[in-house]
């Protein structure tokens, strides 16, 4: 019984550590000064605004690992969704949204 409890605890801790190690997870300050939370959701990472005019709105979903992510990003002011990417560099993430992979805009967010 004790061994089973120890084994279960070890498995839970290792699974939590694997998710916590992914550098995109956390709270980020956007270019507009709002807070965006990036958290695991299903097989992706969901980007949700926590503060500002569009608080509570999910504005992205990305997949990837080790500091490089791809998926979709939504501009909440225009309510348009674009192909997106996120690249971690230290305590910042460069978020980039593109139309047809030609017309792109990017922002750099900083970790809170």
N, CA, C and O atoms as a GROMACS GRO file, in nm:
protein
  448
    1UNK      N    1   0.083  -0.119   0.000
    1UNK     CA    2   0.000   0.000   0.000
    1UNK      C    3   0.087   0.126   0.000
    1UNK      O    4   0.061   0.220  -0.075
    2UNK      N    5   0.190   0.127   0.083
    2UNK     CA    6   0.279   0.243   0.090
    2UNK      C    7   0.354   0.260  -0.041
    2UNK      O    8   0.371   0.372  -0.090
    3UNK      N    9   0.399   0.149  -0.099
    3UNK     CA   10   0.471   0.156  -0.226
    3UNK      C   11   0.382   0.212  -0.337
    3UNK      O   12   0.427   0.292  -0.419
    4UNK      N   13   0.256   0.170  -0.339
    4UNK     CA   14   0.163   0.219  -0.440
    4UNK      C   15   0.142   0.370  -0.425
    4UNK      O   16   0.135   0.442  -0.524
    5UNK      N   17   0.131   0.417  -0.302
    5UNK     CA   18   0.112   0.560  -0.276
    5UNK      C   19   0.235   0.639  -0.319
    5UNK      O   20   0.222   0.745  -0.381
    6UNK      N   21   0.352   0.589  -0.288
    6UNK     CA   22   0.477   0.656  -0.327
    6UNK      C   23   0.490   0.659  -0.479
    6UNK      O   24   0.527   0.762  -0.536
    7UNK      N   25   0.459   0.548  -0.544
    7UNK     CA   26   0.468   0.541  -0.690
    7UNK      C   27   0.369   0.638  -0.755
    7UNK      O   28   0.405   0.709  -0.850
    8UNK      N   29   0.247   0.642  -0.705
    8UNK     CA   30   0.146   0.734  -0.760
    8UNK      C   31   0.190   0.879  -0.741
    8UNK      O   32   0.174   0.961  -0.832
    9UNK      N   33   0.244   0.912  -0.625
    9UNK     CA   34   0.292   1.048  -0.599
    9UNK      C   35   0.406   1.084  -0.693
    9UNK      O   36   0.410   1.196  -0.745
   10UNK      N   37   0.498   0.992  -0.714
   10UNK     CA   38   0.611   1.018  -0.804
   10UNK      C   39   0.563   1.042  -0.946
   10UNK      O   40   0.614   1.132  -1.014
   11UNK      N   41   0.466   0.964  -0.993
   11UNK     CA   42   0.413   0.984  -1.128
   11UNK      C   43   0.344   1.118  -1.142
   11UNK      O   44   0.362   1.186  -1.243
   12UNK      N   45   0.266   1.158  -1.043
   12UNK     CA   46   0.200   1.288  -1.048
   12UNK      C   47   0.300   1.402  -1.049
   12UNK      O   48   0.284   1.498  -1.125
   13UNK      N   49   0.404   1.393  -0.967
   13UNK     CA   50   0.505   1.498  -0.962
   13UNK      C   51   0.581   1.507  -1.094
   13UNK      O   52   0.609   1.617  -1.140
   14UNK      N   53   0.614   1.393  -1.154
   14UNK     CA   54   0.688   1.400  -1.281
   14UNK      C   55   0.600   1.455  -1.393
   14UNK      O   56   0.650   1.528  -1.479
   15UNK      N   57   0.471   1.423  -1.394
   15UNK     CA   58   0.382   1.480  -1.496
   15UNK      C   59   0.366   1.629  -1.476
   15UNK      O   60   0.366   1.704  -1.575
   16UNK      N   61   0.354   1.676  -1.354
   16UNK     CA   62   0.343   1.820  -1.326
   16UNK      C   63   0.471   1.892  -1.365
   16UNK      O   64   0.465   2.002  -1.420
   17UNK      N   65   0.584   1.833  -1.337
   17UNK     CA   66   0.712   1.896  -1.370
   17UNK      C   67   0.727   1.910  -1.521
   17UNK      O   68   0.781   2.010  -1.568
   18UNK      N   69   0.681   1.811  -1.598
   18UNK     CA   70   0.693   1.818  -1.743
   18UNK      C   71   0.613   1.934  -1.798
   18UNK      O   72   0.660   2.005  -1.888
   19UNK      N   73   0.492   1.957  -1.746
   19UNK     CA   74   0.412   2.070  -1.792
   19UNK      C   75   0.471   2.202  -1.747
   19UNK      O   76   0.471   2.299  -1.823
   20UNK      N   77   0.521   2.208  -1.626
   20UNK     CA   78   0.574   2.333  -1.572
   20UNK      C   79   0.702   2.375  -1.644
   20UNK      O   80   0.735   2.493  -1.649
   21UNK      N   81   0.774   2.280  -1.699
   21UNK     CA   82   0.901   2.312  -1.765
   21UNK      C   83   0.882   2.380  -1.901
   21UNK      O   84   0.973   2.445  -1.950
   22UNK      N   85   0.766   2.365  -1.962
   22UNK     CA   86   0.746   2.425  -2.094
   22UNK      C   87   0.747   2.576  -2.080
   22UNK      O   88   0.666   2.632  -2.005
   23UNK      N   89   0.838   2.645  -2.150
   23UNK     CA   90   0.860   2.788  -2.126
   23UNK      C   91   0.746   2.882  -2.165
   23UNK      O   92   0.745   2.997  -2.120
   24UNK      N   93   0.651   2.839  -2.245
   24UNK     CA   94   0.544   2.930  -2.286
   24UNK      C   95   0.437   2.945  -2.178
   24UNK      O   96   0.363   3.044  -2.177
   25UNK      N   97   0.428   2.850  -2.087
   25UNK     CA   98   0.326   2.852  -1.983
   25UNK      C   99   0.352   2.965  -1.884
   25UNK      O  100   0.464   2.978  -1.833
   26UNK      N  101   0.250   3.046  -1.858
   26UNK     CA  102   0.264   3.153  -1.760
   26UNK      C  103   0.185   3.275  -1.798
   26UNK      O  104   0.104   3.272  -1.891
   27UNK      N  105   0.208   3.383  -1.726
   27UNK     CA  106   0.142   3.510  -1.752
   27UNK      C  107   0.238   3.604  -1.825
   27UNK      O  108   0.356   3.612  -1.792
   28UNK      N  109   0.184   3.675  -1.924
   28UNK     CA  110   0.265   3.761  -2.010
   28UNK      C  111   0.201   3.898  -2.020
   28UNK      O  112   0.079   3.911  -2.025
   29UNK      N  113   0.284   4.002  -2.025
   29UNK     CA  114   0.237   4.138  -2.047
   29UNK      C  115   0.241   4.163  -2.197
   29UNK      O  116   0.346   4.152  -2.260
   30UNK      N  117   0.125   4.198  -2.254
   30UNK     CA  118   0.116   4.220  -2.398
   30UNK      C  119   0.167   4.360  -2.433
   30UNK      O  120   0.196   4.440  -2.345
   31UNK      N  121   0.177   4.388  -2.561
   31UNK     CA  122   0.222   4.518  -2.609
   31UNK      C  123   0.130   4.630  -2.560
   31UNK      O  124   0.175   4.741  -2.534
   32UNK      N  125   0.000   4.600  -2.546
   32UNK     CA  126  -0.098   4.698  -2.498
   32UNK      C  127  -0.099   4.712  -2.346
   32UNK      O  128  -0.171   4.796  -2.292
   33UNK      N  129  -0.019   4.630  -2.275
   33UNK     CA  130  -0.014   4.636  -2.130
   33UNK      C  131  -0.112   4.544  -2.060
   33UNK      O  132  -0.120   4.544  -1.938
   34UNK      N  133  -0.187   4.464  -2.136
   34UNK     CA  134  -0.280   4.368  -2.078
   34UNK      C  135  -0.203   4.244  -2.034
   34UNK      O  136  -0.088   4.224  -2.073
   35UNK      N  137  -0.268   4.161  -1.953
   35UNK     CA  138  -0.210   4.034  -1.911
   35UNK      C  139  -0.274   3.921  -1.989
   35UNK      O  140  -0.396   3.909  -1.994
   36UNK      N  141  -0.191   3.839  -2.051
   36UNK     CA  142  -0.236   3.719  -2.122
   36UNK      C  143  -0.181   3.598  -2.048
   36UNK      O  144  -0.062   3.592  -2.016
   37UNK      N  145  -0.268   3.502  -2.022
   37UNK     CA  146  -0.227   3.378  -1.957
   37UNK      C  147  -0.217   3.270  -2.064
   37UNK      O  148  -0.308   3.253  -2.145
   38UNK      N  149  -0.107   3.197  -2.063
   38UNK     CA  150  -0.090   3.084  -2.154
   38UNK      C  151  -0.081   2.959  -2.068
   38UNK      O  152   0.005   2.948  -1.981
   39UNK      N  153  -0.174   2.865  -2.093
   39UNK     CA  154  -0.185   2.746  -2.010
   39UNK      C  155  -0.215   2.624  -2.097
   39UNK      O  156  -0.272   2.637  -2.205
   40UNK      N  157  -0.176   2.506  -2.048
   40UNK     CA  158  -0.211   2.384  -2.122
   40UNK      C  159  -0.362   2.368  -2.132
   40UNK      O  160  -0.435   2.393  -2.036
   41UNK      N  161  -0.409   2.325  -2.250
   41UNK     CA  162  -0.550   2.292  -2.269
   41UNK      C  163  -0.556   2.183  -2.375
   41UNK      O  164  -0.516   2.203  -2.490
   42UNK      N  165  -0.607   2.068  -2.336
   42UNK     CA  166  -0.611   1.950  -2.424
   42UNK      C  167  -0.469   1.921  -2.474
   42UNK      O  168  -0.379   1.899  -2.392
   43UNK      N  169  -0.447   1.921  -2.604
   43UNK     CA  170  -0.314   1.891  -2.659
   43UNK      C  171  -0.242   2.018  -2.705
   43UNK      O  172  -0.148   2.011  -2.783
   44UNK      N  173  -0.287   2.132  -2.656
   44UNK     CA  174  -0.233   2.261  -2.700
   44UNK      C  175  -0.204   2.351  -2.580
   44UNK      O  176  -0.211   2.309  -2.465
   45UNK      N  177  -0.170   2.476  -2.612
   45UNK     CA  178  -0.156   2.582  -2.511
   45UNK      C  179  -0.252   2.693  -2.552
   45UNK      O  180  -0.242   2.747  -2.662
   46UNK      N  181  -0.346   2.726  -2.462
   46UNK     CA  182  -0.445   2.829  -2.490
   46UNK      C  183  -0.395   2.964  -2.439
   46UNK      O  184  -0.337   2.973  -2.331
   47UNK      N  185  -0.419   3.067  -2.518
   47UNK     CA  186  -0.382   3.204  -2.485
   47UNK      C  187  -0.511   3.278  -2.452
   47UNK      O  188  -0.598   3.294  -2.538
   48UNK      N  189  -0.524   3.324  -2.327
   48UNK     CA  190  -0.646   3.391  -2.282
   48UNK      C  191  -0.610   3.524  -2.218
   48UNK      O  192  -0.521   3.531  -2.133
   49UNK      N  193  -0.679   3.630  -2.259
   49UNK     CA  194  -0.657   3.761  -2.197
   49UNK      C  195  -0.719   3.763  -2.058
   49UNK      O  196  -0.834   3.723  -2.040
   50UNK      N  197  -0.644   3.810  -1.960
   50UNK     CA  198  -0.691   3.817  -1.822
   50UNK      C  199  -0.730   3.957  -1.780
   50UNK      O  200  -0.810   3.975  -1.688
   51UNK      N  201  -0.676   4.058  -1.847
   51UNK     CA  202  -0.708   4.197  -1.814
   51UNK      C  203  -0.734   4.274  -1.943
   51UNK      O  204  -0.707   4.225  -2.052
   52UNK      N  205  -0.786   4.394  -1.929
   52UNK     CA  206  -0.809   4.481  -2.045
   52UNK      C  207  -0.949   4.470  -2.100
   52UNK      O  208  -1.036   4.403  -2.043
   53UNK      N  209  -0.970   4.536  -2.210
   53UNK     CA  210  -1.102   4.546  -2.274
   53UNK      C  211  -1.159   4.409  -2.313
   53UNK      O  212  -1.280   4.390  -2.311
   54UNK      N  213  -1.073   4.316  -2.348
   54UNK     CA  214  -1.117   4.185  -2.395
   54UNK      C  215  -1.088   4.074  -2.293
   54UNK      O  216  -1.070   3.958  -2.332
   55UNK      N  217  -1.084   4.108  -2.164
   55UNK     CA  218  -1.055   4.011  -2.058
   55UNK      C  219  -1.150   3.892  -2.066
   55UNK      O  220  -1.270   3.909  -2.089
   56UNK      N  221  -1.094   3.773  -2.048
   56UNK     CA  222  -1.172   3.651  -2.052
   56UNK      C  223  -1.182   3.588  -2.190
   56UNK      O  224  -1.233   3.477  -2.204
   57UNK      N  225  -1.133   3.656  -2.290
   57UNK     CA  226  -1.142   3.606  -2.427
   57UNK      C  227  -1.019   3.524  -2.464
   57UNK      O  228  -0.905   3.567  -2.442
   58UNK      N  229  -1.042   3.405  -2.520
   58UNK     CA  230  -0.931   3.324  -2.569
   58UNK      C  231  -0.888   3.381  -2.704
   58UNK      O  232  -0.969   3.395  -2.795
   59UNK      N  233  -0.759   3.413  -2.716
   59UNK     CA  234  -0.710   3.475  -2.839
   59UNK      C  235  -0.607   3.390  -2.912
   59UNK      O  236  -0.543   3.436  -3.006
   60UNK      N  237  -0.591   3.266  -2.869
   60UNK     CA  238  -0.496   3.181  -2.939
   60UNK      C  239  -0.494   3.039  -2.888
   60UNK      O  240  -0.538   3.009  -2.777
   61UNK      N  241  -0.442   2.952  -2.974
   61UNK     CA  242  -0.419   2.812  -2.939
   61UNK      C  243  -0.296   2.769  -3.017
   61UNK      O  244  -0.290   2.782  -3.139
   62UNK      N  245  -0.197   2.718  -2.944
   62UNK     CA  246  -0.070   2.683  -3.007
   62UNK      C  247  -0.023   2.546  -2.963
   62UNK      O  248  -0.058   2.498  -2.855
   63UNK      N  249   0.057   2.484  -3.047
   63UNK     CA  250   0.121   2.358  -3.014
   63UNK      C  251   0.270   2.372  -3.039
   63UNK      O  252   0.314   2.453  -3.121
   64UNK      N  253   0.348   2.293  -2.967
   64UNK     CA  254   0.492   2.295  -2.985
   64UNK      C  255   0.561   2.262  -2.856
   64UNK      O  256   0.498   2.220  -2.758
   65UNK      N  257   0.691   2.281  -2.856
   65UNK     CA  258   0.770   2.256  -2.736
   65UNK      C  259   0.906   2.323  -2.749
   65UNK      O  260   0.947   2.366  -2.856
   66UNK      N  261   0.973   2.330  -2.637
   66UNK     CA  262   1.111   2.380  -2.631
   66UNK      C  263   1.127   2.522  -2.686
   66UNK      O  264   1.230   2.554  -2.746
   67UNK      N  265   1.026   2.607  -2.666
   67UNK     CA  266   1.039   2.748  -2.703
   67UNK      C  267   0.993   2.785  -2.842
   67UNK      O  268   1.005   2.901  -2.881
   68UNK      N  269   0.939   2.689  -2.919
   68UNK     CA  270   0.892   2.718  -3.053
   68UNK      C  271   0.752   2.660  -3.071
   68UNK      O  272   0.731   2.540  -3.053
   69UNK      N  273   0.654   2.747  -3.105
   69UNK     CA  274   0.514   2.708  -3.107
   69UNK      C  275   0.446   2.761  -3.234
   69UNK      O  276   0.483   2.867  -3.284
   70UNK      N  277   0.348   2.687  -3.283
   70UNK     CA  278   0.269   2.731  -3.397
   70UNK      C  279   0.121   2.704  -3.369
   70UNK      O  280   0.087   2.618  -3.288
   71UNK      N  281   0.036   2.779  -3.437
   71UNK     CA  282  -0.108   2.760  -3.420
   71UNK      C  283  -0.183   2.876  -3.478
   71UNK      O  284  -0.155   2.922  -3.589
   72UNK      N  285  -0.283   2.924  -3.401
   72UNK     CA  286  -0.365   3.035  -3.445
   72UNK      C  287  -0.368   3.144  -3.340
   72UNK      O  288  -0.368   3.116  -3.220
   73UNK      N  289  -0.371   3.269  -3.386
   73UNK     CA  290  -0.384   3.384  -3.298
   73UNK      C  291  -0.497   3.472  -3.350
   73UNK      O  292  -0.513   3.489  -3.470
   74UNK      N  293  -0.575   3.527  -3.257
   74UNK     CA  294  -0.686   3.614  -3.294
   74UNK      C  295  -0.659   3.756  -3.247
   74UNK      O  296  -0.620   3.777  -3.132
   75UNK      N  297  -0.678   3.852  -3.335
   75UNK     CA  298  -0.670   3.992  -3.298
   75UNK      C  299  -0.807   4.027  -3.241
   75UNK      O  300  -0.905   4.035  -3.315
   76UNK      N  301  -0.817   4.048  -3.109
   76UNK     CA  302  -0.949   4.069  -3.048
   76UNK      C  303  -1.018   4.198  -3.094
   76UNK      O  304  -1.141   4.204  -3.093
   77UNK      N  305  -0.943   4.299  -3.133
   77UNK     CA  306  -1.005   4.424  -3.176
   77UNK      C  307  -1.073   4.411  -3.312
   77UNK      O  308  -1.171   4.480  -3.340
   78UNK      N  309  -1.022   4.322  -3.398
   78UNK     CA  310  -1.080   4.300  -3.530
   78UNK      C  311  -1.158   4.170  -3.539
   78UNK      O  312  -1.230   4.146  -3.636
   79UNK      N  313  -1.144   4.085  -3.436
   79UNK     CA  314  -1.206   3.953  -3.432
   79UNK      C  315  -1.168   3.871  -3.555
   79UNK      O  316  -1.253   3.803  -3.614
   80UNK      N  317  -1.040   3.878  -3.594
   80UNK     CA  318  -0.989   3.801  -3.707
   80UNK      C  319  -0.880   3.707  -3.656
   80UNK      O  320  -0.799   3.743  -3.572
   81UNK      N  321  -0.881   3.585  -3.710
   81UNK     CA  322  -0.785   3.483  -3.669
   81UNK      C  323  -0.682   3.462  -3.779
   81UNK      O  324  -0.714   3.458  -3.898
   82UNK      N  325  -0.556   3.448  -3.736
   82UNK     CA  326  -0.444   3.436  -3.829
   82UNK      C  327  -0.360   3.313  -3.794
   82UNK      O  328  -0.366   3.262  -3.682
   83UNK      N  329  -0.282   3.266  -3.891
   83UNK     CA  330  -0.181   3.165  -3.862
   83UNK      C  331  -0.082   3.231  -3.768
   83UNK      O  332  -0.041   3.346  -3.790
   84UNK      N  333  -0.043   3.160  -3.665
   84UNK     CA  334   0.044   3.224  -3.567
   84UNK      C  335   0.162   3.140  -3.527
   84UNK      O  336   0.170   3.021  -3.554
   85UNK      N  337   0.254   3.208  -3.460
   85UNK     CA  338   0.369   3.141  -3.403
   85UNK      C  339   0.414   3.218  -3.280
   85UNK      O  340   0.388   3.337  -3.265
   86UNK      N  341   0.482   3.147  -3.194
   86UNK     CA  342   0.540   3.208  -3.075
   86UNK      C  343   0.679   3.152  -3.054
   86UNK      O  344   0.700   3.031  -3.063
   87UNK      N  345   0.774   3.239  -3.026
   87UNK     CA  346   0.912   3.198  -3.005
   87UNK      C  347   0.962   3.260  -2.875
   87UNK      O  348   0.960   3.382  -2.859
   88UNK      N  349   1.007   3.175  -2.784
   88UNK     CA  350   1.056   3.220  -2.654
   88UNK      C  351   1.203   3.257  -2.663
   88UNK      O  352   1.283   3.186  -2.724
   89UNK      N  353   1.237   3.370  -2.602
   89UNK     CA  354   1.376   3.412  -2.589
   89UNK      C  355   1.392   3.475  -2.450
   89UNK      O  356   1.351   3.589  -2.428
   90UNK      N  357   1.449   3.400  -2.359
   90UNK     CA  358   1.463   3.449  -2.222
   90UNK      C  359   1.327   3.469  -2.158
   90UNK      O  360   1.248   3.376  -2.150
   91UNK      N  361   1.299   3.591  -2.111
   91UNK     CA  362   1.171   3.624  -2.048
   91UNK      C  363   1.078   3.697  -2.143
   91UNK      O  364   0.994   3.776  -2.099
   92UNK      N  365   1.092   3.672  -2.272
   92UNK     CA  366   1.001   3.734  -2.368
   92UNK      C  367   0.956   3.629  -2.470
   92UNK      O  368   1.024   3.529  -2.494
   93UNK      N  369   0.842   3.656  -2.528
   93UNK     CA  370   0.790   3.570  -2.634
   93UNK      C  371   0.750   3.660  -2.751
   93UNK      O  372   0.678   3.758  -2.733
   94UNK      N  373   0.797   3.624  -2.870
   94UNK     CA  374   0.760   3.699  -2.990
   94UNK      C  375   0.641   3.626  -3.051
   94UNK      O  376   0.653   3.513  -3.098
   95UNK      N  377   0.525   3.693  -3.050
   95UNK     CA  378   0.402   3.639  -3.107
   95UNK      C  379   0.385   3.699  -3.246
   95UNK      O  380   0.392   3.821  -3.264
   96UNK      N  381   0.363   3.614  -3.344
   96UNK     CA  382   0.354   3.659  -3.483
   96UNK      C  383   0.230   3.599  -3.547
   96UNK      O  384   0.208   3.478  -3.539
   97UNK      N  385   0.149   3.683  -3.612
   97UNK     CA  386   0.032   3.638  -3.685
   97UNK      C  387   0.046   3.675  -3.831
   97UNK      O  388   0.089   3.785  -3.865
   98UNK      N  389   0.008   3.582  -3.921
   98UNK     CA  390   0.028   3.604  -4.064
   98UNK      C  391  -0.097   3.566  -4.145
   98UNK      O  392  -0.173   3.477  -4.108
   99UNK      N  393  -0.114   3.638  -4.255
   99UNK     CA  394  -0.215   3.603  -4.356
   99UNK      C  395  -0.137   3.551  -4.476
   99UNK      O  396  -0.049   3.620  -4.528
  100UNK      N  397  -0.168   3.430  -4.519
  100UNK     CA  398  -0.101   3.368  -4.634
  100UNK      C  399   0.051   3.360  -4.616
  100UNK      O  400   0.124   3.351  -4.715
  101UNK      N  401   0.099   3.362  -4.496
  101UNK     CA  402   0.242   3.354  -4.463
  101UNK      C  403   0.324   3.465  -4.528
  101UNK      O  404   0.446   3.456  -4.536
  102UNK      N  405   0.255   3.570  -4.574
  102UNK     CA  406   0.323   3.680  -4.642
  102UNK      C  407   0.307   3.810  -4.563
  102UNK      O  408   0.405   3.879  -4.537
  103UNK      N  409   0.186   3.841  -4.525
  103UNK     CA  410   0.156   3.964  -4.452
  103UNK      C  411   0.151   3.930  -4.303
  103UNK      O  412   0.057   3.867  -4.255
  104UNK      N  413   0.254   3.973  -4.230
  104UNK     CA  414   0.267   3.936  -4.090
  104UNK      C  415   0.281   4.058  -4.000
  104UNK      O  416   0.333   4.161  -4.040
  105UNK      N  417   0.233   4.042  -3.878
  105UNK     CA  418   0.254   4.140  -3.772
  105UNK      C  419   0.305   4.064  -3.651
  105UNK      O  420   0.267   3.950  -3.628
  106UNK      N  421   0.390   4.129  -3.575
  106UNK     CA  422   0.441   4.061  -3.455
  106UNK      C  423   0.442   4.156  -3.336
  106UNK      O  424   0.444   4.278  -3.351
  107UNK      N  425   0.440   4.096  -3.219
  107UNK     CA  426   0.450   4.168  -3.092
  107UNK      C  427   0.542   4.087  -3.002
  107UNK      O  428   0.548   3.964  -3.009
  108UNK      N  429   0.613   4.158  -2.916
  108UNK     CA  430   0.694   4.090  -2.816
  108UNK      C  431   0.631   4.114  -2.680
  108UNK      O  432   0.611   4.228  -2.638
  109UNK      N  433   0.600   4.004  -2.612
  109UNK     CA  434   0.542   4.010  -2.478
  109UNK      C  435   0.649   3.974  -2.375
  109UNK      O  436   0.741   3.898  -2.406
  110UNK      N  437   0.636   4.028  -2.254
  110UNK     CA  438   0.732   3.996  -2.149
  110UNK      C  439   0.665   3.917  -2.037
  110UNK      O  440   0.547   3.936  -2.006
  111UNK      N  441   0.741   3.828  -1.977
  111UNK     CA  442   0.690   3.742  -1.870
  111UNK      C  443   0.666   3.826  -1.744
  111UNK      O  444   0.746   3.911  -1.708
  112UNK      N  445   0.553   3.799  -1.679
  112UNK     CA  446   0.522   3.866  -1.553
  112UNK      C  447   0.568   3.780  -1.436
  112UNK      O  448   0.551   3.820  -1.320
   0.00000   0.00000   0.00000
